[in-house]
Tab-separated table of C-alpha atoms in Angstrom:
chain	number	residue	atom	x	y	z
A	23	MET	CA	-66.731	-44.790	17.630
A	24	LYS	CA	-68.588	-45.062	14.309
A	25	ARG	CA	-68.775	-41.306	13.715
A	26	TYR	CA	-64.977	-41.061	13.842
A	27	GLU	CA	-64.425	-43.734	11.200
A	28	LEU	CA	-63.826	-43.210	7.491
A	29	THR	CA	-66.709	-44.106	5.214
A	30	LYS	CA	-66.258	-46.899	2.681
A	31	GLU	CA	-65.824	-44.327	-0.111
A	32	GLN	CA	-63.244	-42.349	1.870
A	33	TRP	CA	-61.311	-45.527	2.701
A	34	GLU	CA	-61.208	-46.529	-0.978
A	35	ARG	CA	-59.705	-43.117	-1.824
A	36	VAL	CA	-56.826	-43.391	0.645
A	37	GLU	CA	-56.153	-47.126	0.681
A	38	GLN	CA	-53.758	-46.963	-2.294
A	39	LEU	CA	-51.811	-44.098	-0.654
A	40	LEU	CA	-50.729	-46.269	2.288
A	41	PRO	CA	-47.334	-47.993	2.281
A	42	ALA	CA	-47.274	-51.636	1.237
A	43	GLU	CA	-47.597	-54.128	4.056
A	44	ARG	CA	-44.284	-55.469	5.248
A	45	THR	CA	-43.541	-59.011	4.165
A	46	GLY	CA	-41.018	-61.598	5.274
A	47	LYS	CA	-40.371	-59.968	8.639
A	48	ARG	CA	-40.419	-61.755	11.923
A	49	GLY	CA	-42.701	-60.874	14.762
A	50	ARG	CA	-46.401	-60.327	15.035
A	51	PRO	CA	-48.533	-59.689	11.954
A	52	GLN	CA	-49.038	-56.029	11.121
A	53	LYS	CA	-52.262	-54.466	12.411
A	54	ASP	CA	-55.030	-53.542	9.964
A	55	ASP	CA	-54.343	-50.142	8.317
A	56	GLN	CA	-58.001	-49.119	8.334
A	57	SER	CA	-58.444	-49.609	12.082
A	58	MET	CA	-55.105	-47.839	12.681
A	59	LEU	CA	-56.211	-44.827	10.615
A	60	ASN	CA	-59.614	-44.783	12.306
A	61	GLY	CA	-57.824	-44.770	15.664
A	62	MET	CA	-55.731	-41.782	14.571
A	63	LEU	CA	-58.882	-39.960	13.487
A	64	TRP	CA	-60.506	-40.747	16.837
A	65	ILE	CA	-57.561	-39.149	18.653
A	66	VAL	CA	-57.594	-36.042	16.440
A	67	ARG	CA	-61.347	-35.524	16.585
A	68	SER	CA	-61.844	-36.333	20.272
A	69	GLY	CA	-58.789	-34.490	21.580
A	70	ALA	CA	-58.115	-37.369	23.979
A	71	GLN	CA	-54.740	-38.734	25.004
A	72	TRP	CA	-53.296	-41.744	23.187
A	73	ARG	CA	-53.825	-43.911	26.270
A	74	GLU	CA	-57.594	-43.288	26.074
A	75	LEU	CA	-57.929	-44.813	22.598
A	76	PRO	CA	-60.803	-47.354	22.460
A	77	GLU	CA	-59.708	-50.994	22.369
A	78	ALA	CA	-61.569	-51.495	19.069
A	79	CYS	CA	-58.767	-49.543	17.339
A	80	GLY	CA	-56.046	-51.758	18.755
A	81	PRO	CA	-53.362	-51.019	21.329
A	82	TRP	CA	-52.662	-47.304	21.576
A	83	GLN	CA	-48.913	-47.967	21.292
A	84	SER	CA	-49.425	-49.663	17.910
A	85	VAL	CA	-51.646	-46.861	16.622
A	86	TYR	CA	-49.149	-44.234	17.777
A	87	ALA	CA	-46.224	-46.119	16.200
A	88	ARG	CA	-48.064	-46.257	12.868
A	89	PHE	CA	-48.984	-42.550	13.217
A	90	ALA	CA	-45.330	-41.634	13.786
A	91	LYS	CA	-44.202	-43.762	10.836
A	92	TRP	CA	-46.805	-42.279	8.466
A	93	ARG	CA	-46.061	-38.763	9.749
A	94	ASP	CA	-42.361	-39.159	9.062
A	95	ASP	CA	-42.653	-40.839	5.640
A	96	GLY	CA	-45.236	-38.364	4.282
A	97	THR	CA	-48.192	-40.770	4.156
A	98	LEU	CA	-50.422	-38.577	6.345
A	99	GLU	CA	-49.671	-35.547	4.198
A	100	ALA	CA	-50.571	-37.529	1.058
A	101	ILE	CA	-53.893	-38.502	2.660
A	102	PHE	CA	-54.558	-34.862	3.588
A	103	ARG	CA	-53.759	-33.733	0.020
A	104	ALA	CA	-56.100	-36.399	-1.424
A	105	PHE	CA	-59.022	-35.167	0.662
A	106	SER	CA	-58.289	-31.450	0.243
A	107	ALA	CA	-58.220	-31.810	-3.571
A	108	ASP	CA	-62.042	-31.674	-3.545
A	109	ALA	CA	-62.184	-28.360	-1.699
A	110	ASP	CA	-64.478	-25.558	-2.814
A	111	MET	CA	-61.842	-23.007	-3.852
A	112	GLU	CA	-64.364	-20.200	-4.469
A	113	ASN	CA	-64.826	-19.284	-0.818
A	114	LEU	CA	-61.587	-19.635	1.164
A	115	SER	CA	-60.943	-18.306	4.654
A	116	LEU	CA	-57.602	-17.730	6.367
A	117	ASP	CA	-56.983	-17.742	10.092
A	118	SER	CA	-53.837	-17.776	12.165
A	119	THR	CA	-52.803	-17.950	15.775
A	120	CYS	CA	-49.612	-17.767	17.811
A	121	ILE	CA	-48.900	-20.806	19.940
A	122	LYS	CA	-46.563	-20.762	22.916
A	123	VAL	CA	-44.047	-23.593	22.650
A	124	GLN	CA	-43.212	-25.298	25.920
A	125	GLU	CA	-39.554	-26.034	26.492
A	126	SER	CA	-40.275	-29.735	26.851
A	127	ALA	CA	-41.864	-29.773	23.359
A	128	ASN	CA	-38.754	-28.226	21.890
A	129	GLY	CA	-36.594	-31.068	23.164
A	130	GLY	CA	-33.977	-28.622	24.337
A	131	GLY	CA	-32.440	-28.561	20.855
A	132	LYS	CA	-32.071	-26.007	18.130
A	133	THR	CA	-35.228	-24.359	16.789
A	134	ALA	CA	-34.087	-23.408	13.270
A	135	ASP	CA	-35.834	-26.317	11.521
A	136	LYS	CA	-38.914	-26.374	13.768
A	137	ALA	CA	-40.716	-23.118	12.848
A	138	VAL	CA	-40.138	-21.837	16.369
A	139	GLY	CA	-39.122	-18.260	17.027
A	140	ARG	CA	-38.136	-16.344	20.129
A	141	THR	CA	-40.262	-13.386	21.170
A	142	ARG	CA	-40.486	-11.346	24.368
A	143	GLY	CA	-42.898	-13.995	25.656
A	144	GLY	CA	-40.525	-16.879	24.969
A	145	LEU	CA	-40.560	-19.537	22.262
A	146	ASN	CA	-43.542	-19.293	19.900
A	147	THR	CA	-44.785	-20.567	16.558
A	148	LYS	CA	-47.523	-19.226	14.295
A	149	LEU	CA	-50.105	-21.549	12.722
A	150	HIS	CA	-51.834	-20.376	9.530
A	151	THR	CA	-54.827	-22.358	8.274
A	152	ILE	CA	-56.825	-22.006	5.070
A	153	VAL	CA	-60.288	-23.613	4.962
A	154	ASP	CA	-62.901	-23.903	2.222
A	155	GLY	CA	-66.504	-22.688	2.429
A	156	LEU	CA	-67.521	-25.763	4.454
A	157	GLY	CA	-64.712	-25.307	6.980
A	158	ASN	CA	-62.637	-28.187	5.618
A	159	PRO	CA	-58.880	-27.556	5.864
A	160	VAL	CA	-57.083	-26.909	2.595
A	161	GLU	CA	-53.628	-25.853	3.812
A	162	PHE	CA	-51.615	-25.518	7.023
A	163	MET	CA	-48.428	-23.514	7.497
A	164	LEU	CA	-46.182	-23.176	10.539
A	165	LEU	CA	-43.983	-20.084	10.693
A	166	ASN	CA	-41.784	-18.346	13.234
A	167	CYS	CA	-43.726	-15.812	15.278
């Protein structure tokens, strides 16, 4: 689990980017942001399902709920931007791939705002990634295929 966790220096860089802890609300106390973020990193780096999250990170439902909240309010993007600011911009590489979108992932709704296009093979999206010389991501873009 340790190799998936943020270092102390990395945590200090992103701690101020996280939303303030809720106060005055009923219910259980909010889970620790650092263990929640480490749980999210474990999922991303391991490729496992949410249900396989180690207990040390907390209940997978809580980690997923915080992930969804931070995804929707822009917190995860702010964290990504903070870490990608140190990128080595002298040696950038670009790669892209087309990804087939399953109908269940589309939710059966409209695709105009989801970067999903229709091709002869069905619904697809194209992922463009720019990385620095060390392979660290600098930018992601989703476009219609």
